[in-house]
mmCIF file with all atom_site columns, C-alpha atoms in Angstrom:
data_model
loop_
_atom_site.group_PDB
_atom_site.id
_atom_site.type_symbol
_atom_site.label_atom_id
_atom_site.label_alt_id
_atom_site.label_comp_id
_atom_site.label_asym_id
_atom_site.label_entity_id
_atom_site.label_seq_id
_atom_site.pdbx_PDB_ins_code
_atom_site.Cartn_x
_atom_site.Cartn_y
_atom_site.Cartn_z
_atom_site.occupancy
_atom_site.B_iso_or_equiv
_atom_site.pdbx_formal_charge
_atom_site.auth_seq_id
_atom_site.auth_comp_id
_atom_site.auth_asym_id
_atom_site.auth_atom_id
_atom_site.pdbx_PDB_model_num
ATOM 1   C CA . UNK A 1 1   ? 1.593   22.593 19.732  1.00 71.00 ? 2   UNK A CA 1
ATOM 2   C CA . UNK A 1 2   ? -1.251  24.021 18.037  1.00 74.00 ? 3   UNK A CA 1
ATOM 3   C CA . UNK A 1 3   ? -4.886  22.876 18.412  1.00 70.00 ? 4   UNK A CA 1
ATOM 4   C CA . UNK A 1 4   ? -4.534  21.473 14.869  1.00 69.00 ? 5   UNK A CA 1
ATOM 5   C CA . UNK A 1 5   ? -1.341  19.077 15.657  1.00 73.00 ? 6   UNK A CA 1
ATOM 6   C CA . UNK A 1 6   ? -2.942  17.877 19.350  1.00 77.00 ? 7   UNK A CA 1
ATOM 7   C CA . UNK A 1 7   ? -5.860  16.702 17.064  1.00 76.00 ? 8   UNK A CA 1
ATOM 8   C CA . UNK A 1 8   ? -3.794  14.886 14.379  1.00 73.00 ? 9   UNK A CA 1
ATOM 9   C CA . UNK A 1 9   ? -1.771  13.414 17.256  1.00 77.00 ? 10  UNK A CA 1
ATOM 10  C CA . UNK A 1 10  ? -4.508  12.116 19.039  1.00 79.00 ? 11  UNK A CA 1
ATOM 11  C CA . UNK A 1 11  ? -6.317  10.886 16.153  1.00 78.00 ? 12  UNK A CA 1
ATOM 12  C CA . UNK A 1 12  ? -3.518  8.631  14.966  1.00 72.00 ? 13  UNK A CA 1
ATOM 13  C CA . UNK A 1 13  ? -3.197  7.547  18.958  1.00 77.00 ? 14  UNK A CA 1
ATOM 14  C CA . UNK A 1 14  ? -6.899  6.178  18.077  1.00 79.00 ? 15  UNK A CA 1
ATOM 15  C CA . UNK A 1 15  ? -6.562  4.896  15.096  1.00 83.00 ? 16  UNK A CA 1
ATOM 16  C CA . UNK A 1 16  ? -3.386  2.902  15.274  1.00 85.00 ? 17  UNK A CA 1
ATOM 17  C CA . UNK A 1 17  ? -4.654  -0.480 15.234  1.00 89.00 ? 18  UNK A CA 1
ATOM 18  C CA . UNK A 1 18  ? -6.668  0.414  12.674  1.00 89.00 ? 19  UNK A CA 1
ATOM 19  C CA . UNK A 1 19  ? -3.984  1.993  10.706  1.00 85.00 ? 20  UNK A CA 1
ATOM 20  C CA . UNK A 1 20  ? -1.167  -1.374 11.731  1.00 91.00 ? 21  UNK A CA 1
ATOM 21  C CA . UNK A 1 21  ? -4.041  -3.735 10.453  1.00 91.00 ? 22  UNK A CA 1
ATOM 22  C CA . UNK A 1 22  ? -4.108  -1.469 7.154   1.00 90.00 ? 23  UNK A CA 1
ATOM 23  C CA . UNK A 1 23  ? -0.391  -1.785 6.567   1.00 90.00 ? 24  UNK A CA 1
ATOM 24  C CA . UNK A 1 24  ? 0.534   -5.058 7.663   1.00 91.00 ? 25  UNK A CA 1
ATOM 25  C CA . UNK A 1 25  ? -2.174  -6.573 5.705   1.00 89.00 ? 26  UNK A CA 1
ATOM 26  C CA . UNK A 1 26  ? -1.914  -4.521 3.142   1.00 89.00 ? 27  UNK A CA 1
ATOM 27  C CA . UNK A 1 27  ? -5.303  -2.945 2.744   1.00 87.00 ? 28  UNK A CA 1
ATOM 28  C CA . UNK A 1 28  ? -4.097  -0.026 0.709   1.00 85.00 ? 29  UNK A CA 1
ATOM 29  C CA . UNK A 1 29  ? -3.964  -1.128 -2.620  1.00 86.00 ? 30  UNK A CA 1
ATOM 30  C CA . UNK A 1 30  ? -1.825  1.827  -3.610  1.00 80.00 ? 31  UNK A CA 1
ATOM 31  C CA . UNK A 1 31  ? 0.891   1.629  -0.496  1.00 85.00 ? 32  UNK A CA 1
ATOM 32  C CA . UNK A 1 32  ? 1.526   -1.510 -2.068  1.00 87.00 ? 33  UNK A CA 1
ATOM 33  C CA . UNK A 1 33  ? 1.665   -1.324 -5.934  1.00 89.00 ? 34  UNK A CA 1
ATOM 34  C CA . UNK A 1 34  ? 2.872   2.115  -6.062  1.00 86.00 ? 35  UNK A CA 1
ATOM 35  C CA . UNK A 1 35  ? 4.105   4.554  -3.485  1.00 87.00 ? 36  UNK A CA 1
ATOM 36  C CA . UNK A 1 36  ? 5.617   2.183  -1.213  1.00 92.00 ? 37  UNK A CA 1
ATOM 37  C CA . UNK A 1 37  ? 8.099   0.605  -3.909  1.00 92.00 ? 38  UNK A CA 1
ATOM 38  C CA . UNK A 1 38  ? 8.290   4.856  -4.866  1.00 90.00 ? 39  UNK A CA 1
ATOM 39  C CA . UNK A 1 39  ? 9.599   5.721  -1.504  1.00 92.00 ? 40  UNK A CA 1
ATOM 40  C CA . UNK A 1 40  ? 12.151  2.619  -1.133  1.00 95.00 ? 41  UNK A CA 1
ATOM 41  C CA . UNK A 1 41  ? 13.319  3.308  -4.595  1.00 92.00 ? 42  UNK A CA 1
ATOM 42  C CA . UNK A 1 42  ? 14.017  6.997  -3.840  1.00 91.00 ? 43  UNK A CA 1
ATOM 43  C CA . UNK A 1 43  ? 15.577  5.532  -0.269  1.00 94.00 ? 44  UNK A CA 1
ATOM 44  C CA . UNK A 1 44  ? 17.952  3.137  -2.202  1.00 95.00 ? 45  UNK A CA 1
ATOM 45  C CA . UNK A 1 45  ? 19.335  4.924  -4.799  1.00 91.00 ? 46  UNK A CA 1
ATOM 46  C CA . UNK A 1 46  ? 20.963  7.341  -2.166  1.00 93.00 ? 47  UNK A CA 1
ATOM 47  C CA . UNK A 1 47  ? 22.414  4.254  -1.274  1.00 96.00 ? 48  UNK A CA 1
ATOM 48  C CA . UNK A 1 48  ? 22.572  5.286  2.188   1.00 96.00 ? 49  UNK A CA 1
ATOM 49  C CA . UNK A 1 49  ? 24.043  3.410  5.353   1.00 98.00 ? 50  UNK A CA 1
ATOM 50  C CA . UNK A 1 50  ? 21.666  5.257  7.746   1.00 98.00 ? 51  UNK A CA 1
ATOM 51  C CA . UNK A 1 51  ? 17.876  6.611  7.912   1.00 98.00 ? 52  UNK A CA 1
ATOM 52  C CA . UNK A 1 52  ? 15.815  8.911  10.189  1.00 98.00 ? 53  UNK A CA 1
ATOM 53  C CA . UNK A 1 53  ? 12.119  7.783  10.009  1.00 98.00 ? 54  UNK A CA 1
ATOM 54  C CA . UNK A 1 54  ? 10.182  10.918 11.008  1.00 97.00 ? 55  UNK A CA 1
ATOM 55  C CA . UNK A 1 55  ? 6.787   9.800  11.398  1.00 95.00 ? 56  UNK A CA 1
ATOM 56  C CA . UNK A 1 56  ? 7.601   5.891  11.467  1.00 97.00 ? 57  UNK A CA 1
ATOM 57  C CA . UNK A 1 57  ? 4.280   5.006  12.253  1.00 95.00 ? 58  UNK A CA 1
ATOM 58  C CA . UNK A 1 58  ? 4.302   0.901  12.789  1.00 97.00 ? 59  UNK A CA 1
ATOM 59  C CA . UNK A 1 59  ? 7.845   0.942  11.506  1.00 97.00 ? 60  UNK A CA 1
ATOM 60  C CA . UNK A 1 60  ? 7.246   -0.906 7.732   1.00 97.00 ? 61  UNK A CA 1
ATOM 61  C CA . UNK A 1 61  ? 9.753   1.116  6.021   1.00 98.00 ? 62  UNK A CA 1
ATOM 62  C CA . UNK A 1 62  ? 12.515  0.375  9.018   1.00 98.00 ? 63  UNK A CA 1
ATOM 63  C CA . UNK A 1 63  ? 11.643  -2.816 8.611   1.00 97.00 ? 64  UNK A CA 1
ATOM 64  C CA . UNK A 1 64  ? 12.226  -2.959 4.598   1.00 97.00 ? 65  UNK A CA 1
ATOM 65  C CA . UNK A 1 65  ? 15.268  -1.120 5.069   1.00 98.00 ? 66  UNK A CA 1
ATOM 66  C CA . UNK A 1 66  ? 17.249  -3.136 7.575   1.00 97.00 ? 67  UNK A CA 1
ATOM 67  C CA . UNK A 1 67  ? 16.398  -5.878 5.097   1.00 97.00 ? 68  UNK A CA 1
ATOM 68  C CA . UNK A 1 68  ? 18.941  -4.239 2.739   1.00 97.00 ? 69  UNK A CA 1
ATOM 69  C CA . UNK A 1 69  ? 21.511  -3.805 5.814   1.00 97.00 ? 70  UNK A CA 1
ATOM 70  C CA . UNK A 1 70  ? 20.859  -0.529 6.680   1.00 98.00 ? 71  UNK A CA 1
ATOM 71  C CA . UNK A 1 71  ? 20.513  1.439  10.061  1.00 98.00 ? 72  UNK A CA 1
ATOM 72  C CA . UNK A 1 72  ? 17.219  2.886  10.766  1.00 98.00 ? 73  UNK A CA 1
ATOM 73  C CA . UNK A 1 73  ? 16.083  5.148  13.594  1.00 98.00 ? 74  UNK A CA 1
ATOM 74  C CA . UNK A 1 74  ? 12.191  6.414  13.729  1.00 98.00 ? 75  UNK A CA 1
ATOM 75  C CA . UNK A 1 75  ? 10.167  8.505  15.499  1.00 98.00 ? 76  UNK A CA 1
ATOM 76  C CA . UNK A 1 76  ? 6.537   8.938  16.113  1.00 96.00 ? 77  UNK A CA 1
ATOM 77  C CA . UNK A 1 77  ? 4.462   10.696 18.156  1.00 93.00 ? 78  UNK A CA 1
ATOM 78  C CA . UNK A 1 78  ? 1.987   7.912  18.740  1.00 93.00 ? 79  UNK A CA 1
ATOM 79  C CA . UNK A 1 79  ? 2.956   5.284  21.658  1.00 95.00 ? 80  UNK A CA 1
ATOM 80  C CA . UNK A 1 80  ? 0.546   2.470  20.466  1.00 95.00 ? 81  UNK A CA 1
ATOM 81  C CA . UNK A 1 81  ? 2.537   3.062  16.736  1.00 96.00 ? 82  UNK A CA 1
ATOM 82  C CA . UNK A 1 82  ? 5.905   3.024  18.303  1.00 97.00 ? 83  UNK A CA 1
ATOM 83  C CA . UNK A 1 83  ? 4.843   -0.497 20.772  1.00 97.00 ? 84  UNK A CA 1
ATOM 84  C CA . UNK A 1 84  ? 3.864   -1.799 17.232  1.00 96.00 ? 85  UNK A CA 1
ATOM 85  C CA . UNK A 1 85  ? 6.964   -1.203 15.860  1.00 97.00 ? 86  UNK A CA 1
ATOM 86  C CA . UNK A 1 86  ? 9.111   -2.071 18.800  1.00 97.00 ? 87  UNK A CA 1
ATOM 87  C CA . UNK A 1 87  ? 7.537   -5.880 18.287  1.00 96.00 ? 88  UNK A CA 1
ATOM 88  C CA . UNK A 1 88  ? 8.857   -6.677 15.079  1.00 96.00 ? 89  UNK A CA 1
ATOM 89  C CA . UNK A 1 89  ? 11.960  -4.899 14.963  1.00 96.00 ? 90  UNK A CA 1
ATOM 90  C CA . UNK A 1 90  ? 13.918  -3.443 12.261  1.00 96.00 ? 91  UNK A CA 1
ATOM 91  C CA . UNK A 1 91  ? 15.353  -0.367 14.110  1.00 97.00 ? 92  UNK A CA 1
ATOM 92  C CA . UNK A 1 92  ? 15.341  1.591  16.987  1.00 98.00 ? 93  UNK A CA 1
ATOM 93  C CA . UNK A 1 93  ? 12.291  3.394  17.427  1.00 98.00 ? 94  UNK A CA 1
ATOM 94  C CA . UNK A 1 94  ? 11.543  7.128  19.728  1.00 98.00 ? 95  UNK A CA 1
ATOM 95  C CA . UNK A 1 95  ? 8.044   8.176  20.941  1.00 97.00 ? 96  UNK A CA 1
ATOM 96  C CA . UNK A 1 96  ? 8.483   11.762 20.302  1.00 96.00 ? 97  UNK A CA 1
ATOM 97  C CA . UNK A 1 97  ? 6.263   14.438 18.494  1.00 94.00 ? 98  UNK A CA 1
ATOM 98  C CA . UNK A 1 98  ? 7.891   16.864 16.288  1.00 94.00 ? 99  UNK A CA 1
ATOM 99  C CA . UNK A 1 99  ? 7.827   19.744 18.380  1.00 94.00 ? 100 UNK A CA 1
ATOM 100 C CA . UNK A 1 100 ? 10.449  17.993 20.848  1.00 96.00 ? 101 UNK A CA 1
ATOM 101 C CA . UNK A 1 101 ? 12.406  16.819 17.841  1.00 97.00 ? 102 UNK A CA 1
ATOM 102 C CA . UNK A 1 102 ? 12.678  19.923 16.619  1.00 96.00 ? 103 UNK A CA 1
ATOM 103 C CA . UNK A 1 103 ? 13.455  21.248 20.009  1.00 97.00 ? 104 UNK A CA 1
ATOM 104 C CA . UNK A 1 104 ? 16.211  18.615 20.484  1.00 97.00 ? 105 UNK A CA 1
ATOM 105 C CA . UNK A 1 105 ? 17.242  16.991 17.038  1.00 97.00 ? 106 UNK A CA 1
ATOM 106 C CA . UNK A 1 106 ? 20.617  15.021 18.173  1.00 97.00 ? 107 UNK A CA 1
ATOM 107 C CA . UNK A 1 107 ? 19.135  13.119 20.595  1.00 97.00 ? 108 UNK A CA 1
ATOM 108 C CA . UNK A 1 108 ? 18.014  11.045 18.024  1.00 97.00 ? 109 UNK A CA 1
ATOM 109 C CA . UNK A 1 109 ? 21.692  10.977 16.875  1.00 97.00 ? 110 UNK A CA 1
ATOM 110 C CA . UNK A 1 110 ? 23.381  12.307 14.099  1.00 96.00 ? 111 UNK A CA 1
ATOM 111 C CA . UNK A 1 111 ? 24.948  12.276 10.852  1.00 97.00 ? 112 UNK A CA 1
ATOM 112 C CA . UNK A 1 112 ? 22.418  10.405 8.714   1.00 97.00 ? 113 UNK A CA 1
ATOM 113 C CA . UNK A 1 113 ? 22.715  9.943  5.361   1.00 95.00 ? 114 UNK A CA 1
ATOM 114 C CA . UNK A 1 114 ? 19.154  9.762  4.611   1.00 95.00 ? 115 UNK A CA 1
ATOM 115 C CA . UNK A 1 115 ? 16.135  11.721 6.684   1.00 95.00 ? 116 UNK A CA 1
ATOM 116 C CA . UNK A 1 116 ? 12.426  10.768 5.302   1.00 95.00 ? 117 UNK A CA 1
ATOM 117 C CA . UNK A 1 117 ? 9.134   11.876 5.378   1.00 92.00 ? 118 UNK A CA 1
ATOM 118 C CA . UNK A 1 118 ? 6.784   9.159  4.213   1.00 92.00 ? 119 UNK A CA 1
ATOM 119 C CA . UNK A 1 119 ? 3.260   10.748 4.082   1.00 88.00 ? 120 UNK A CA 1
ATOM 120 C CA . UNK A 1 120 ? 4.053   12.160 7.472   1.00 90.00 ? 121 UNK A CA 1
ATOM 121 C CA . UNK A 1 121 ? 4.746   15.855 7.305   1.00 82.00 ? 122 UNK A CA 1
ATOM 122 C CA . UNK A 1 122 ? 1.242   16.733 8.044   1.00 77.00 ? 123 UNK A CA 1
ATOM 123 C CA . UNK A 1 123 ? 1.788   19.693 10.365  1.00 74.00 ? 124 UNK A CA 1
ATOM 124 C CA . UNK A 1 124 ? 0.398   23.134 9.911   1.00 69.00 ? 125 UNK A CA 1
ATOM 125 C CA . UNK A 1 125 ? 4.056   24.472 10.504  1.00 77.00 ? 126 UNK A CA 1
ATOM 126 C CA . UNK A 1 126 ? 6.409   22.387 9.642   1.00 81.00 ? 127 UNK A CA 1
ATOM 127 C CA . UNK A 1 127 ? 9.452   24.429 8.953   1.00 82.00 ? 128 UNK A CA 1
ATOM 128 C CA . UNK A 1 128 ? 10.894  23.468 12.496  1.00 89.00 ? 129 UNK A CA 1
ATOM 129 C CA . UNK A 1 129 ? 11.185  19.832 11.731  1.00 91.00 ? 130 UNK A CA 1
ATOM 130 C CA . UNK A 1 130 ? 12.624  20.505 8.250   1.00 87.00 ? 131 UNK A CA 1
ATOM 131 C CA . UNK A 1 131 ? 15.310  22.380 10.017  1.00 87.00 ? 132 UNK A CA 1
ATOM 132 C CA . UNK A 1 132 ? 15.636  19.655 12.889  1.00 93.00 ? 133 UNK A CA 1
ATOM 133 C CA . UNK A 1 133 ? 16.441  17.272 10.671  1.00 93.00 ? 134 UNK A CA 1
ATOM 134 C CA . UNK A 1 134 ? 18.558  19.184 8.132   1.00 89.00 ? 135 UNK A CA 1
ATOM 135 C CA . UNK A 1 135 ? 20.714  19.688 11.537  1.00 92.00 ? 136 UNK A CA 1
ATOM 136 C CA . UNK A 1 136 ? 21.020  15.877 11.880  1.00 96.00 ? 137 UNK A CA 1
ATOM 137 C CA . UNK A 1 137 ? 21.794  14.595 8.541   1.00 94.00 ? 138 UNK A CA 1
ATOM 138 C CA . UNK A 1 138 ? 25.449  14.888 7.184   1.00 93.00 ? 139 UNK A CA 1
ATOM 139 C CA . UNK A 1 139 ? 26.279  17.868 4.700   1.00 88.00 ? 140 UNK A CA 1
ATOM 140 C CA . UNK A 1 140 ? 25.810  15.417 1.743   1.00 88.00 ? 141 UNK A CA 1
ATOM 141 C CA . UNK A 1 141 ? 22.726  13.785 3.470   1.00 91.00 ? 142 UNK A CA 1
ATOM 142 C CA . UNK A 1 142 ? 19.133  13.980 1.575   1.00 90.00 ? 143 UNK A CA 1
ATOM 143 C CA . UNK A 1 143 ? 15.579  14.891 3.116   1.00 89.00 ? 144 UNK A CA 1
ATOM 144 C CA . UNK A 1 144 ? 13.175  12.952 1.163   1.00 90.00 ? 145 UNK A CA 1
ATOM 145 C CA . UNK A 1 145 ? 9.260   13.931 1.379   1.00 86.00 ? 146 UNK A CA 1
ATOM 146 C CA . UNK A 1 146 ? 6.901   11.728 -0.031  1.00 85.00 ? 147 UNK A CA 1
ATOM 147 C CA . UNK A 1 147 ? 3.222   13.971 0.244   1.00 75.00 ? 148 UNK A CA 1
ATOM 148 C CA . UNK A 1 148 ? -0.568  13.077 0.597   1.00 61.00 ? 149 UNK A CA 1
ATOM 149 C CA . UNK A 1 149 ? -2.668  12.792 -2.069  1.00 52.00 ? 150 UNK A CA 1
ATOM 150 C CA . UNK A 1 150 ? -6.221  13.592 -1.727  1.00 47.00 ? 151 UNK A CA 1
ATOM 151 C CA . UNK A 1 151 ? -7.367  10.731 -2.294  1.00 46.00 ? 152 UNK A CA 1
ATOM 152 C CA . UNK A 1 152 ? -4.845  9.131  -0.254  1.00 46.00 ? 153 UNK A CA 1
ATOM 153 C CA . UNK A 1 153 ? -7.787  10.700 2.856   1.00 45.00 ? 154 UNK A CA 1
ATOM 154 C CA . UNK A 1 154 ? -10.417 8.684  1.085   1.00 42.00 ? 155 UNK A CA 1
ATOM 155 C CA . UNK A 1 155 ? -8.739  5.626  1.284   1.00 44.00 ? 156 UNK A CA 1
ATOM 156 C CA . UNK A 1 156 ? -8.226  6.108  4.706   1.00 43.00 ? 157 UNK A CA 1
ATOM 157 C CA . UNK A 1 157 ? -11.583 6.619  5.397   1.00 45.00 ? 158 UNK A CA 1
ATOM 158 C CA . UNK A 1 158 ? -12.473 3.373  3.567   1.00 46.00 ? 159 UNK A CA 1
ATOM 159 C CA . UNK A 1 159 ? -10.485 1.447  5.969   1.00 40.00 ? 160 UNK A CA 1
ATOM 160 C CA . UNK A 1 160 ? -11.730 2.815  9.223   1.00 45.00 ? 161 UNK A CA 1
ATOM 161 C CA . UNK A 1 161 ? -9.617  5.444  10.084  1.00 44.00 ? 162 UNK A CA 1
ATOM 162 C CA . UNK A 1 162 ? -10.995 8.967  11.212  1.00 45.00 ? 163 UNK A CA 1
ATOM 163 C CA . UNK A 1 163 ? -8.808  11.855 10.481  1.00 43.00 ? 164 UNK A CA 1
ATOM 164 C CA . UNK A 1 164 ? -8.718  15.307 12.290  1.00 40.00 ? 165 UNK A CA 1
ATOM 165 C CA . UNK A 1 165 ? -10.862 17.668 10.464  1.00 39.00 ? 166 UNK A CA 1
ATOM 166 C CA . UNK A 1 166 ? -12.538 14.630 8.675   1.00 36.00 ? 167 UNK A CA 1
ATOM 167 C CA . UNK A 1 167 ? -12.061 14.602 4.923   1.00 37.00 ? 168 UNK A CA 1
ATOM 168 C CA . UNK A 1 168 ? -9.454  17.254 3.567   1.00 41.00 ? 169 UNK A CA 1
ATOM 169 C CA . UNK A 1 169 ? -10.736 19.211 1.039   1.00 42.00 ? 170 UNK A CA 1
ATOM 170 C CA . UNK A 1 170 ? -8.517  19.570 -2.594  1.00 42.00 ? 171 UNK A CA 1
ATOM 171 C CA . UNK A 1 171 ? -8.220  23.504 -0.899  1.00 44.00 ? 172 UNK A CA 1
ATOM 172 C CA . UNK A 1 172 ? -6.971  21.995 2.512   1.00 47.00 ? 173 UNK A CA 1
ATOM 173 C CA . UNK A 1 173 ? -4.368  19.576 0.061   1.00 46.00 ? 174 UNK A CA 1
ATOM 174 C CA . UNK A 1 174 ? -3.171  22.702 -1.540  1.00 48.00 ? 175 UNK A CA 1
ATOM 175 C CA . UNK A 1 175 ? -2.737  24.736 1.590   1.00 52.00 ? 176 UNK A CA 1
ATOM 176 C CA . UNK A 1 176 ? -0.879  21.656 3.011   1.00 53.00 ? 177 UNK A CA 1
ATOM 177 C CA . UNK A 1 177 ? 1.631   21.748 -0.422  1.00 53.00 ? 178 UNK A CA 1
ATOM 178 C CA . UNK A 1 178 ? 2.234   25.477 0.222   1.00 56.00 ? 179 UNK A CA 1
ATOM 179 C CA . UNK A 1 179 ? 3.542   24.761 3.511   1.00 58.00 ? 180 UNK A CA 1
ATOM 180 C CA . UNK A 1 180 ? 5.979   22.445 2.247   1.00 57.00 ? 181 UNK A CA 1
ATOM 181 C CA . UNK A 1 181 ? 7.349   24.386 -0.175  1.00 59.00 ? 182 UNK A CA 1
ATOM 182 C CA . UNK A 1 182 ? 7.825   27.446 2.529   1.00 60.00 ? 183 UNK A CA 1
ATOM 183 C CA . UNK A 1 183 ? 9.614   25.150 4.532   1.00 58.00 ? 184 UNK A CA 1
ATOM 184 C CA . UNK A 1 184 ? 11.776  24.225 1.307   1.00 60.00 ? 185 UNK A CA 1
ATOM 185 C CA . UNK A 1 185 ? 12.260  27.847 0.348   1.00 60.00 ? 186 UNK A CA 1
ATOM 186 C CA . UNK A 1 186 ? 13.598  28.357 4.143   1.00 61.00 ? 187 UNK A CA 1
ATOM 187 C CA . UNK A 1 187 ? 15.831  25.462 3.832   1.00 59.00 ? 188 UNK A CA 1
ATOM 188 C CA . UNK A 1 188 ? 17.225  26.699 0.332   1.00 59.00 ? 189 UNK A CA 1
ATOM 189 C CA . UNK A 1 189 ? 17.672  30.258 2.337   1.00 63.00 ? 190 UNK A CA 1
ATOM 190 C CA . UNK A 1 190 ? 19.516  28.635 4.886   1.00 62.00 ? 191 UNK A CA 1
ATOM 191 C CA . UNK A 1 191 ? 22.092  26.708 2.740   1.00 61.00 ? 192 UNK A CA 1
ATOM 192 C CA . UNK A 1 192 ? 20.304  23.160 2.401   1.00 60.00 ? 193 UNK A CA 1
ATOM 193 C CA . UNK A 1 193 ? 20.854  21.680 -1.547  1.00 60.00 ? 194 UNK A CA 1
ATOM 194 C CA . UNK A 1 194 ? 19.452  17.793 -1.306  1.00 62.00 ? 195 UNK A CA 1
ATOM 195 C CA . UNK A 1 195 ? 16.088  16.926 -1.246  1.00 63.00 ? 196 UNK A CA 1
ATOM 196 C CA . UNK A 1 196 ? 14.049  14.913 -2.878  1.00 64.00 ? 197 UNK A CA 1
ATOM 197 C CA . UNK A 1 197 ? 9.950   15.484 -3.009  1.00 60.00 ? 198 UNK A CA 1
ATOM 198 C CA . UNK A 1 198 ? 7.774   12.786 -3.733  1.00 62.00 ? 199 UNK A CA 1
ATOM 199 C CA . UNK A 1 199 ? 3.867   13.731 -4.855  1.00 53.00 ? 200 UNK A CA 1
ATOM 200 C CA . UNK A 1 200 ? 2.069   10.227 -4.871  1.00 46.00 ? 201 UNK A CA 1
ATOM 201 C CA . UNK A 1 201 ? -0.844  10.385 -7.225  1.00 41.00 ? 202 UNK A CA 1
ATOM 202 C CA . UNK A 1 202 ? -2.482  6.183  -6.271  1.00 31.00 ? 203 UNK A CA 1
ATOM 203 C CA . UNK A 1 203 ? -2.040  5.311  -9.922  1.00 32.00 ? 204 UNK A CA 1
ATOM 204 C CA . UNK A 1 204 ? 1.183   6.990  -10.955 1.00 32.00 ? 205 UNK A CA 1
ATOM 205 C CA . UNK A 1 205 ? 5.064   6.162  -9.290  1.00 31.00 ? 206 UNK A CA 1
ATOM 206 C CA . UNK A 1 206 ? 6.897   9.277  -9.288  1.00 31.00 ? 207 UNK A CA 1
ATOM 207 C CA . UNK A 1 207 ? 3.940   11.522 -10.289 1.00 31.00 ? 208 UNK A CA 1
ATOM 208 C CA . UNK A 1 208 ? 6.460   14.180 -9.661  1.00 32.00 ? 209 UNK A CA 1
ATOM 209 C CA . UNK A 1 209 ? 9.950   14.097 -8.159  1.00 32.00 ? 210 UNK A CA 1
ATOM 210 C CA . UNK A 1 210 ? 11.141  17.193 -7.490  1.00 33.00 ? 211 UNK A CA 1
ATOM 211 C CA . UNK A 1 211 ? 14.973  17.049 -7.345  1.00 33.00 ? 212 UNK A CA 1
ATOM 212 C CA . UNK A 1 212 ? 16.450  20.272 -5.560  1.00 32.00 ? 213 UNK A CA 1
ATOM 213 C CA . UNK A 1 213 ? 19.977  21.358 -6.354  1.00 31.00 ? 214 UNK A CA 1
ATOM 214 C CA . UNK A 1 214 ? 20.220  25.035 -5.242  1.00 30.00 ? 215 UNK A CA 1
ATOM 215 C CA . UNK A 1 215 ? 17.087  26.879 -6.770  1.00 30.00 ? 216 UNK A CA 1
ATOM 216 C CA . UNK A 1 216 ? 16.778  24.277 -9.914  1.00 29.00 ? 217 UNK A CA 1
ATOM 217 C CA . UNK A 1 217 ? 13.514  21.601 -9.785  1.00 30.00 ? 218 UNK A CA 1
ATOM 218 C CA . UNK A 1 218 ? 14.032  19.049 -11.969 1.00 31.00 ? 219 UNK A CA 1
ATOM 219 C CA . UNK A 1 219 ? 10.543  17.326 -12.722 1.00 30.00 ? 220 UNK A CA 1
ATOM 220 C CA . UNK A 1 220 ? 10.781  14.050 -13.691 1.00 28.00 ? 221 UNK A CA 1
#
């Protein structure tokens, strides 16, 4: 782990009961009148029986899927996250950081039909837990990505919560959106066909969904 991810791991290790207050009163105006309907809409229509939450956080999306019967497991790399969502339920929850999910993928199990992202892949190299969880899904299986904003990092700065690095630039944003799509173009080299890319603008659901079949984006 890089000295990049120890500080975004330790800064959501200090912030989570700032960030839990945030989400389960709903703080974030935009969470709740756009990208959080976005990212359960995108879930849905897989129609999927099972979901990998990588970077569950306080476990609201496991929650608002085992509402619709199905089987969620998450993982986070921050304990005080993972307590939080081992209180209310909703699925079975891992403390685990991405480099030993990547490392060891199936212990989380297997076969899912859906793995997410939800403003989570925040890593500075995060082809290894594409890959991880391309290994874990099944062959028709979707990875969905729903990505920062910038001004997703404002917000959180209005609500209390200190990010590593402080406020990210629009450069740092790019960077970050170049990453992804290496990590796409190494899934698409290795044979991987389903995923689905949310880009949250706060106003705007679906300010682009990127739909990958082989090399061909369909914007929407």
């Amino acid at each position: 782990m890089n000295h990049y991810d120890r500080q975004l791991e330790e800064s959501w290790k200090v912030n989570s009961k700032a960030w839990t207050e945030s989400i389960r009163y709903e703080k974030i105006i935009s969470r709740k009148t756009v990208t959080n309907p976005a990212i359960i809409q995108t879930i849905l229509s897989q129609m999927p029986q099972s979901v990998l939450d990588v970077g569950c956080g306080e476990g609201w999306l496991a929650r608002e899927l085992a509402q619709k019967g199905i089987h969620v497991v998450g993982i986070d790399s921050s304990e005080p996250l993972i307590d939080e969502a081992k209180k209310l339920g909703g699925g079975e929850f891992h403390c685990m950081n991405y480099d030993a999910f990547s490392d060891h993928p199936t212990v989380v199990g297997a076969e899912f039909d859906v793995a997410v992202f939800n403003f989570s892949l925040l890593s500075e190299q995060i082809q290894p837990v594409l890959y991880a969880s391309k290994q874990v899904i099944k062959n028709s299986g979707r990875i969905i990505i729903q990505t920062l904003h910038p001004i997703s990092v404002i917000k959180m700065r209005k609500i209390g919560m200190r990010m590593a690095g402080e406020l990210r630039s629009l450069m740092v944003w790019v960077k970050d959106i170049k990453q992804v799509c290496h990590g796409i173009t190494e899934l698409l080299r290795r044979g991987f066909k389903n995923l689905v890319w949310l880009d949250s603008n706060c106003r705007i659901a679906l300010n682009r969904l990127i739909l990958m079949k082989g090399n061909l984006f369909r914007l929407f």
